[in-house]
Short mmCIF file of C-alpha atoms and ligand atoms in Angstrom, two decimals:
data_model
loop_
_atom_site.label_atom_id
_atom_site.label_comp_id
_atom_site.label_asym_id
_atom_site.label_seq_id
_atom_site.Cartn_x
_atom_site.Cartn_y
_atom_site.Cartn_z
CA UNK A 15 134.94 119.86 236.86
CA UNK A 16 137.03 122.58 238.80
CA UNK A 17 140.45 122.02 240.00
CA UNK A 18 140.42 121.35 244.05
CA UNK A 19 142.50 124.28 245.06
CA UNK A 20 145.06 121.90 246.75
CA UNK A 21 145.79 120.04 243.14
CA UNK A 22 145.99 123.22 241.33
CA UNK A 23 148.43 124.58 244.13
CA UNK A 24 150.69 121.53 243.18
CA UNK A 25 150.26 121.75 239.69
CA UNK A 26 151.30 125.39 240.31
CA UNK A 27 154.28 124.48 241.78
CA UNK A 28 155.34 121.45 239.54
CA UNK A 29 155.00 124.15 236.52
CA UNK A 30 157.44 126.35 238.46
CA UNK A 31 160.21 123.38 238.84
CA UNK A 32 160.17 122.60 235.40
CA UNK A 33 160.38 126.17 234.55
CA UNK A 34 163.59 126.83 235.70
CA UNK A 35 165.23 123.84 233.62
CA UNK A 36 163.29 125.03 230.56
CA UNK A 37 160.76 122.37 230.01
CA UNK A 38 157.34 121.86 229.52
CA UNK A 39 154.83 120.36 232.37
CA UNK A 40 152.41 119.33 229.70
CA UNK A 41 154.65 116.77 228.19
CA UNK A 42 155.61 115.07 231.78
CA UNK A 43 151.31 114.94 232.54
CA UNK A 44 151.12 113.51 229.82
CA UNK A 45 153.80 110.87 230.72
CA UNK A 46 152.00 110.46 233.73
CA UNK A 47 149.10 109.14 232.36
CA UNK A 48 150.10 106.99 230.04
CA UNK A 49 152.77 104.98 232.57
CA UNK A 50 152.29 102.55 234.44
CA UNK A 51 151.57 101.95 238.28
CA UNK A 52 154.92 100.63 240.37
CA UNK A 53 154.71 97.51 241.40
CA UNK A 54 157.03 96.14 244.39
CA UNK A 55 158.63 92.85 242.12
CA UNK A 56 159.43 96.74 239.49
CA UNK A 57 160.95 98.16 243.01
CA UNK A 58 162.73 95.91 244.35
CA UNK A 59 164.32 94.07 240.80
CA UNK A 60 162.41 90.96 242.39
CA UNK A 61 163.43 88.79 239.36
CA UNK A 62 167.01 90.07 238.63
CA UNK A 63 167.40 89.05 242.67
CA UNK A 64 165.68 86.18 242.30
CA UNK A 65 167.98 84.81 238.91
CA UNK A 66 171.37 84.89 241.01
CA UNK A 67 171.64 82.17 242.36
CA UNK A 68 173.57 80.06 240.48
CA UNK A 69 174.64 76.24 242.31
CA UNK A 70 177.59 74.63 241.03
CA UNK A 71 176.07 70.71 241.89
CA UNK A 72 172.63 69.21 242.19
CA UNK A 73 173.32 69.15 246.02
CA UNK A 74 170.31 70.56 247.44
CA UNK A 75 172.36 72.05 250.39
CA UNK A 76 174.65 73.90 248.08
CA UNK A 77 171.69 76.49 247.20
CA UNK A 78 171.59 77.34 250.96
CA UNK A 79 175.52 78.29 250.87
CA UNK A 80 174.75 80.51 248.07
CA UNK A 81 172.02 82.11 249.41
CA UNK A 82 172.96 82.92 252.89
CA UNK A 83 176.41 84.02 251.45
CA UNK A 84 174.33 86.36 249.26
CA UNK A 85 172.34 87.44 252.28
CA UNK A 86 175.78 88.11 254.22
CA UNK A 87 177.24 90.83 251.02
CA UNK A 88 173.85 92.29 251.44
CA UNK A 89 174.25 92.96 255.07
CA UNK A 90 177.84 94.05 254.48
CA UNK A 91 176.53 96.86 251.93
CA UNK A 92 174.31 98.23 254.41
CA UNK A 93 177.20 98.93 256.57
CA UNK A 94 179.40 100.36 254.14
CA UNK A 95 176.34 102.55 253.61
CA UNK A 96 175.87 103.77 256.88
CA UNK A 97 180.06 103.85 257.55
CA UNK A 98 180.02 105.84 254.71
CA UNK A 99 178.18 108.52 255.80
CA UNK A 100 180.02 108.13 259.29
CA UNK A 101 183.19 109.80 257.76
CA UNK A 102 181.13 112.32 255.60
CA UNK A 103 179.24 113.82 258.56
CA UNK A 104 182.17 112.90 260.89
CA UNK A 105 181.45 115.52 263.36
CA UNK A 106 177.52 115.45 263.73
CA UNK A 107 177.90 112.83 267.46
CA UNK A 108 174.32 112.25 267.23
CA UNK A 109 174.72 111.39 263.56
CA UNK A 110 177.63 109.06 264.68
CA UNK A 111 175.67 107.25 267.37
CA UNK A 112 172.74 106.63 265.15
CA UNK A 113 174.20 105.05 262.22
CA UNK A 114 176.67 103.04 264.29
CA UNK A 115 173.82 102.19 266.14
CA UNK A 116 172.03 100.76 262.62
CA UNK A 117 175.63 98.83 261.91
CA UNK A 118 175.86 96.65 264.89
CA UNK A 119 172.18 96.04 264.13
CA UNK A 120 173.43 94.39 260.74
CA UNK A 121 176.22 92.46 262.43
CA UNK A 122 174.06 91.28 265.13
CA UNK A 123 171.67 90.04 263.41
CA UNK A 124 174.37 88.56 260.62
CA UNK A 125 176.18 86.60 264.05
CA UNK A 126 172.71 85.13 265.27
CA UNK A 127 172.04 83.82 261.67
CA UNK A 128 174.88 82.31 261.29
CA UNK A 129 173.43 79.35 262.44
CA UNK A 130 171.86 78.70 259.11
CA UNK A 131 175.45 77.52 258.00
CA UNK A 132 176.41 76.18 261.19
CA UNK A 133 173.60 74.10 262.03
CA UNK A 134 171.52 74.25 258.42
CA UNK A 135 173.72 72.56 255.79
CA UNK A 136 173.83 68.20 255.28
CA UNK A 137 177.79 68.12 256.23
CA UNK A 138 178.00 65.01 253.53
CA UNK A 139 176.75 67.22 250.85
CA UNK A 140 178.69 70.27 252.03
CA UNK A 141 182.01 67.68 251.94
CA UNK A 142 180.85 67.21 248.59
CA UNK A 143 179.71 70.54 246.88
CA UNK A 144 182.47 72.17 248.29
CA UNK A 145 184.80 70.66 245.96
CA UNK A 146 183.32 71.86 243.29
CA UNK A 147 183.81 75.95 244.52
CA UNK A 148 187.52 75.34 244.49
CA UNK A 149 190.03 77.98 244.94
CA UNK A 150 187.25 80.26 245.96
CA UNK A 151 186.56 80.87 249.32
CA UNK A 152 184.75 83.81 251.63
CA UNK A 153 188.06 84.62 252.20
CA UNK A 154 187.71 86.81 248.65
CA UNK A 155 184.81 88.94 250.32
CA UNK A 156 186.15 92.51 249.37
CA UNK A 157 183.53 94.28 251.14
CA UNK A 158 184.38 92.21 254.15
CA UNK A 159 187.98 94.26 254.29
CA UNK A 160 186.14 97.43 253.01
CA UNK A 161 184.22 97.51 256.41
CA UNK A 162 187.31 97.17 258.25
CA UNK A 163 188.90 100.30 256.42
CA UNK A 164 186.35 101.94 256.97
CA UNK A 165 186.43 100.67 260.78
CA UNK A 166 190.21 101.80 261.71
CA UNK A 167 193.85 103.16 260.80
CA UNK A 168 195.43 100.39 258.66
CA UNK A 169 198.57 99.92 261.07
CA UNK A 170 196.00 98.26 263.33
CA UNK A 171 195.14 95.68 260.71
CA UNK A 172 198.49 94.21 260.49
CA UNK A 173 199.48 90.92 261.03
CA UNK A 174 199.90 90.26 265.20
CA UNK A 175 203.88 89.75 264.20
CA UNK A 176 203.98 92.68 262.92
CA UNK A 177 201.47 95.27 264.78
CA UNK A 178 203.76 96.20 267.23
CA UNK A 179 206.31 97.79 264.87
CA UNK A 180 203.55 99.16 262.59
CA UNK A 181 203.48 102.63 264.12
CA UNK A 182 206.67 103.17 263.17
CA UNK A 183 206.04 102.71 259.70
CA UNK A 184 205.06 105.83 258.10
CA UNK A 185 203.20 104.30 254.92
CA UNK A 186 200.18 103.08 254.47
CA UNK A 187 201.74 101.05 251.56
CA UNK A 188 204.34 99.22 254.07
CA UNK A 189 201.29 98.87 256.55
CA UNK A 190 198.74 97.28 253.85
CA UNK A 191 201.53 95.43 252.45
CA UNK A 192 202.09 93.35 256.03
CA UNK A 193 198.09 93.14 256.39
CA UNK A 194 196.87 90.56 258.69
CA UNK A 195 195.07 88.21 255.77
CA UNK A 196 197.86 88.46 253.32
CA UNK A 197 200.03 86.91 256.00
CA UNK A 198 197.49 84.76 256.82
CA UNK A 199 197.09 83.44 252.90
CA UNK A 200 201.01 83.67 252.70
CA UNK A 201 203.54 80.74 253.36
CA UNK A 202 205.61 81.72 255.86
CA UNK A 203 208.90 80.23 254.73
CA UNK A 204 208.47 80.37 251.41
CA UNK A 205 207.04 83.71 251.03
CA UNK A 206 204.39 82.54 248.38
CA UNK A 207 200.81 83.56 248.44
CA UNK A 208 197.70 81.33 247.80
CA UNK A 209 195.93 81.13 244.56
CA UNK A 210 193.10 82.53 246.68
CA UNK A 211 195.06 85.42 247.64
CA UNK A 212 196.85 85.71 244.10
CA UNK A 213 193.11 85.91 242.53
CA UNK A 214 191.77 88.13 244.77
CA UNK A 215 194.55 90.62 245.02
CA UNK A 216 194.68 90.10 241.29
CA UNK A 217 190.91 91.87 241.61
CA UNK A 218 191.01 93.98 244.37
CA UNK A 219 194.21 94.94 246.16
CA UNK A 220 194.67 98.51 243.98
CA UNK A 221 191.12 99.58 245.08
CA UNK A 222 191.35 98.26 248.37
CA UNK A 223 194.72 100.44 248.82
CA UNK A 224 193.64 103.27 247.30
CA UNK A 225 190.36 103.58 249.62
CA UNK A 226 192.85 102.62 253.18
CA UNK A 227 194.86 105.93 251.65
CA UNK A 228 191.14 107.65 251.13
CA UNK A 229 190.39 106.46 254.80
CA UNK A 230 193.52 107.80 256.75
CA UNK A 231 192.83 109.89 258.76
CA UNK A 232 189.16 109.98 258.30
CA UNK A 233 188.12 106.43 259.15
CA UNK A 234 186.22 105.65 262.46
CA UNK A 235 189.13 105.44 264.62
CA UNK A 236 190.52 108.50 263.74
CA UNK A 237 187.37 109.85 263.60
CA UNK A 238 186.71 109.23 267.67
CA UNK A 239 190.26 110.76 268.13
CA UNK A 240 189.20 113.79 266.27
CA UNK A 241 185.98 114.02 269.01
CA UNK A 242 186.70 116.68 272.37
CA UNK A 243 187.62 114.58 275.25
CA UNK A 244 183.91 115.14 276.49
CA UNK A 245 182.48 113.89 273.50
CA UNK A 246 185.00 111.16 273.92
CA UNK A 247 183.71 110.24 277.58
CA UNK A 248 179.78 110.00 276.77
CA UNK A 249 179.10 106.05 277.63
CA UNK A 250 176.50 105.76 275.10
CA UNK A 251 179.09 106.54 271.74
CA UNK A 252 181.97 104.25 273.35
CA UNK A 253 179.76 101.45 274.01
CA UNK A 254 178.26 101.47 270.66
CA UNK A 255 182.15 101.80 269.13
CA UNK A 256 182.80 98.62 271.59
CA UNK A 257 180.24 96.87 270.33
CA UNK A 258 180.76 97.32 266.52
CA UNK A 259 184.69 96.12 267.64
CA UNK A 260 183.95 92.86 269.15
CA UNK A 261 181.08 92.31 266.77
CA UNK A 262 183.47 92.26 263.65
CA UNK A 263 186.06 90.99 265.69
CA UNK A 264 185.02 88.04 267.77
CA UNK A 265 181.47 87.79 267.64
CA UNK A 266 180.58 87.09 263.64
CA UNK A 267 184.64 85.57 263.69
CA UNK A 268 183.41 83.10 266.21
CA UNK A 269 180.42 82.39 264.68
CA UNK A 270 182.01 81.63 261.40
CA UNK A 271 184.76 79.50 262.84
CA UNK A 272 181.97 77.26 264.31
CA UNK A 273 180.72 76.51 261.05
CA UNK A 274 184.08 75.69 259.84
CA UNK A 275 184.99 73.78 262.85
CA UNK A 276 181.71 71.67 261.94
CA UNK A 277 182.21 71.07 258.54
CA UNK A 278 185.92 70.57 258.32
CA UNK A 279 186.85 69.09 261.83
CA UNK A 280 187.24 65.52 261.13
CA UNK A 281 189.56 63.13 263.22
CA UNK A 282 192.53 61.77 262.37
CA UNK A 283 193.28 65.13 260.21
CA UNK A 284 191.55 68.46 259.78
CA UNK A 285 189.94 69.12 256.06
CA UNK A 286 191.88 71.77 253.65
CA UNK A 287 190.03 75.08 253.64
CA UNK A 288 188.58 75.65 249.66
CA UNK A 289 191.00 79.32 250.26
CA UNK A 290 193.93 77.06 251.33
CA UNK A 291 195.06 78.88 254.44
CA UNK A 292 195.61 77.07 257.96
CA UNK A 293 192.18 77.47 258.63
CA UNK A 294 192.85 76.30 263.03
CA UNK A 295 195.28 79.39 262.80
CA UNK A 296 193.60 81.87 260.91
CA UNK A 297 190.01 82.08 262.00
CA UNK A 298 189.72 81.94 265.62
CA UNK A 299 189.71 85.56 266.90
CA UNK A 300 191.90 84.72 269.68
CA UNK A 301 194.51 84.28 267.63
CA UNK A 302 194.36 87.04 265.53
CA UNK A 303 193.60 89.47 268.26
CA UNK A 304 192.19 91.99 265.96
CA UNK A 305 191.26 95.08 267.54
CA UNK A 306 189.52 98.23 266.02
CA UNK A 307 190.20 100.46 268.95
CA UNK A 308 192.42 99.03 272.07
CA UNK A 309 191.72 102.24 274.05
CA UNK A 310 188.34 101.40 274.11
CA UNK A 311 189.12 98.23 276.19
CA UNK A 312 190.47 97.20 279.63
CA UNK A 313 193.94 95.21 280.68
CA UNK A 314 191.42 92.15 281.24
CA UNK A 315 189.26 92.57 278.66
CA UNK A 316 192.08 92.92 276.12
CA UNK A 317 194.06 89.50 278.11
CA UNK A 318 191.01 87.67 277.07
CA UNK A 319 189.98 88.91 273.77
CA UNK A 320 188.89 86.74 271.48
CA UNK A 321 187.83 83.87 273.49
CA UNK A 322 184.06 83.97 273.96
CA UNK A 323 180.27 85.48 272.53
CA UNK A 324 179.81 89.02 273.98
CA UNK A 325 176.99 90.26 272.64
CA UNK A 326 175.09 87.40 271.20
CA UNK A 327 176.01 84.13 269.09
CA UNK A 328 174.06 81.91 266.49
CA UNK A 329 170.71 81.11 267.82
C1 HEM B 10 179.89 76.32 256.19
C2 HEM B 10 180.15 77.59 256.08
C3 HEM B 10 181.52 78.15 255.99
C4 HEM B 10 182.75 77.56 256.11
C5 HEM B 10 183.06 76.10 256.42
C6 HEM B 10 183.75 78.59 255.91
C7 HEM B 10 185.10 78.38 255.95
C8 HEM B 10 186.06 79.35 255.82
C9 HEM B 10 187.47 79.14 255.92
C10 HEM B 10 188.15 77.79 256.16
C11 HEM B 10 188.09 80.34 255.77
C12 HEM B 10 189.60 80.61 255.79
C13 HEM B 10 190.07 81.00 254.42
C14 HEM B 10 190.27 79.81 253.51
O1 HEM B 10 191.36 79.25 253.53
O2 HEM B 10 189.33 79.45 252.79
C15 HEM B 10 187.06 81.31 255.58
C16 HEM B 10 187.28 82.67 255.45
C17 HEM B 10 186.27 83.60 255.33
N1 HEM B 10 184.94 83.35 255.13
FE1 HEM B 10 184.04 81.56 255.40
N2 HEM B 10 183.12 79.78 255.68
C18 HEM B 10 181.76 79.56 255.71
C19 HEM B 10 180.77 80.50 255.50
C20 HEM B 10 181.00 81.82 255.24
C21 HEM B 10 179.97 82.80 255.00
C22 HEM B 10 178.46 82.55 254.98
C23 HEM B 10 180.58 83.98 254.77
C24 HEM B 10 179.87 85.25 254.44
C25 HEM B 10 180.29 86.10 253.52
C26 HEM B 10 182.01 83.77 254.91
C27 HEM B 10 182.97 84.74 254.79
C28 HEM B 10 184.30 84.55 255.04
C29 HEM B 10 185.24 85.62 255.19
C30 HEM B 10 184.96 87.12 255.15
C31 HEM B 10 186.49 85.03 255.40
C32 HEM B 10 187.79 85.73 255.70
C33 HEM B 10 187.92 85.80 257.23
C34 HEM B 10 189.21 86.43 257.70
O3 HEM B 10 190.02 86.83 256.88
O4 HEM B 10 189.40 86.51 258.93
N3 HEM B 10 182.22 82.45 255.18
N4 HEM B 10 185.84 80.69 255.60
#
């Protein structure tokens, strides 16, 4: 049977690419006819993804922690795969708008879930399993600090004590050293760190130093400096930069404190966070009044940052 001319035009030009690396088309045919078809459990590693989850107790409700924590790194990957193109094509505005656009899709629809840990777990079994997962805590979530790297300068991650001196600093050692969660995982009077902290600094903190050095300069608030003053005006690229701010900032923070607030809130005293930090201090956003890009906000908005939902909670 003759070729169709369309087929023989490919095979034409398949013979051409392996040509120029020296190898032989007849050997890959033949490769193709003896593999197999994909399937999408092949694709997608369907088993491997399906084998993680690993519960520490027989509590039924523990398997829902795992997976919607799981579900959460996922999420967080996506956005360190779109941020991460952010500062490679850092001057492409449509590029910017687009993929920032795609990352407060991931962090809206990680807020609205978060009702599957607010609202979704037994609290008696959560009380219970939850003793079994100590020192760790989401608190150790490196990609979690990744995406604020990637988000801003690291003076504006300090501790609130701290921030207002930070400019004058002129490391981004001294800066990351003063870090808002170190202090918050740090005794105050005492100077000594958490075993949460110890652990995960033990894992992380030379990566997560060496990429805030990678990022100066280049990360998404210096990146929107970098942009004309026109550029800098066009509504659509500061609200979408205002959004991804109070999304990280407030509206997944608020979320999550809920679910702590439900599952540790217990009268006469509060329960110990598994990470071991003053949980009533830490997490609430108003509190920590951390802010990706302050010149993106007004006097009022800034007075009451922190304090409610702005572009959607759990449902
Ligand atoms: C019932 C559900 C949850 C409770 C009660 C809870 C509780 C807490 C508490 C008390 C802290 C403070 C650190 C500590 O001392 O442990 C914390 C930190 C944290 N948790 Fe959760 N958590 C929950 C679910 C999640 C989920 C699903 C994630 C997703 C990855 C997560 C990620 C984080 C992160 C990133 C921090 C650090 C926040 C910061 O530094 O501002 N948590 N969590």
């Amino acid at each position: 049977m003759p070729l169709d001319p369309e087929i023989e035009s490919r095979v034409q030009k398949l013979a051409e690419k392996y040509a120029t690396t020296g190898q032989d088309l007849a050997g890959y045919l033949d490769g193709l006819i003896h593999s197999d078809y994909l399937t999408y459990w092949d694709y997608i590693h369907l088993d491997t993804l399906l084998s993680l989850q690993s519960p520490r107790t027989s509590f039924p409700d523990e398997s829902v922690f795992v997976m919607y924590h799981q579900i959460t790194e996922l999420y967080f990957k996506l956005c360190l795969h779109e941020l991460a193109q952010m500062v490679e094509n850092s001057s492409d505005v449509d590029f910017l708008k687009a993929r920032l656009s795609r990352v407060t899709r991931y962090f809206g629809a990680l807020t609205h879930s978060f009702s599957v840990m607010v609202e979704g777990m037994e609290v008696e079994q959560f009380l219970k399993f939850r003793m079994s997962l100590l020192p760790a805590s989401g608190f150790q979530s490196a990609q979690y600090r990744e995406i604020e790297l990637y988000a801003t300068d690291v003076e504006r991650l300090v501790h609130l004590d701290f921030r207002d001196t930070a400019h004058s600093w002129n490391s981004v050692e001294e800066c990351f050293d003063k870090i808002y969660w170190k202090s918050g995982a740090t005794e105050l009077a005492t100077g000594k760190k958490t075993y949460t902290l110890q652990q995960f600094e033990n894992k992380y903190a030379k990566d997560l130093l060496a990429k805030a050095k990678m990022l100066e300069g280049k990360n998404l608030a210096a990146i929107y400096r970098s942009l004309s003053k026109e550029q800098q005006q066009d509504n659509e690229l500061r609200e979408l930069f205002r959004k991804f701010d109070y999304q990280v900032n407030v509206d997944w923070p608020l979320a999550h404190y809920k679910s702590a607030a439900r599952y540790l809130r217990k009268k006469p005293t509060d329960i110990q966070a598994t990470g071991g930090t003053n949980w009533q201090k830490y997490l609430p956003p108003r509190f920590q009044r951390r802010i990706f890009y302050p010149e993106l906000w007004s006097q009022e908005e800034l007075a009451t940052w922190g304090e409610n939902f702005k572009y959607g909670q759990p449902q």
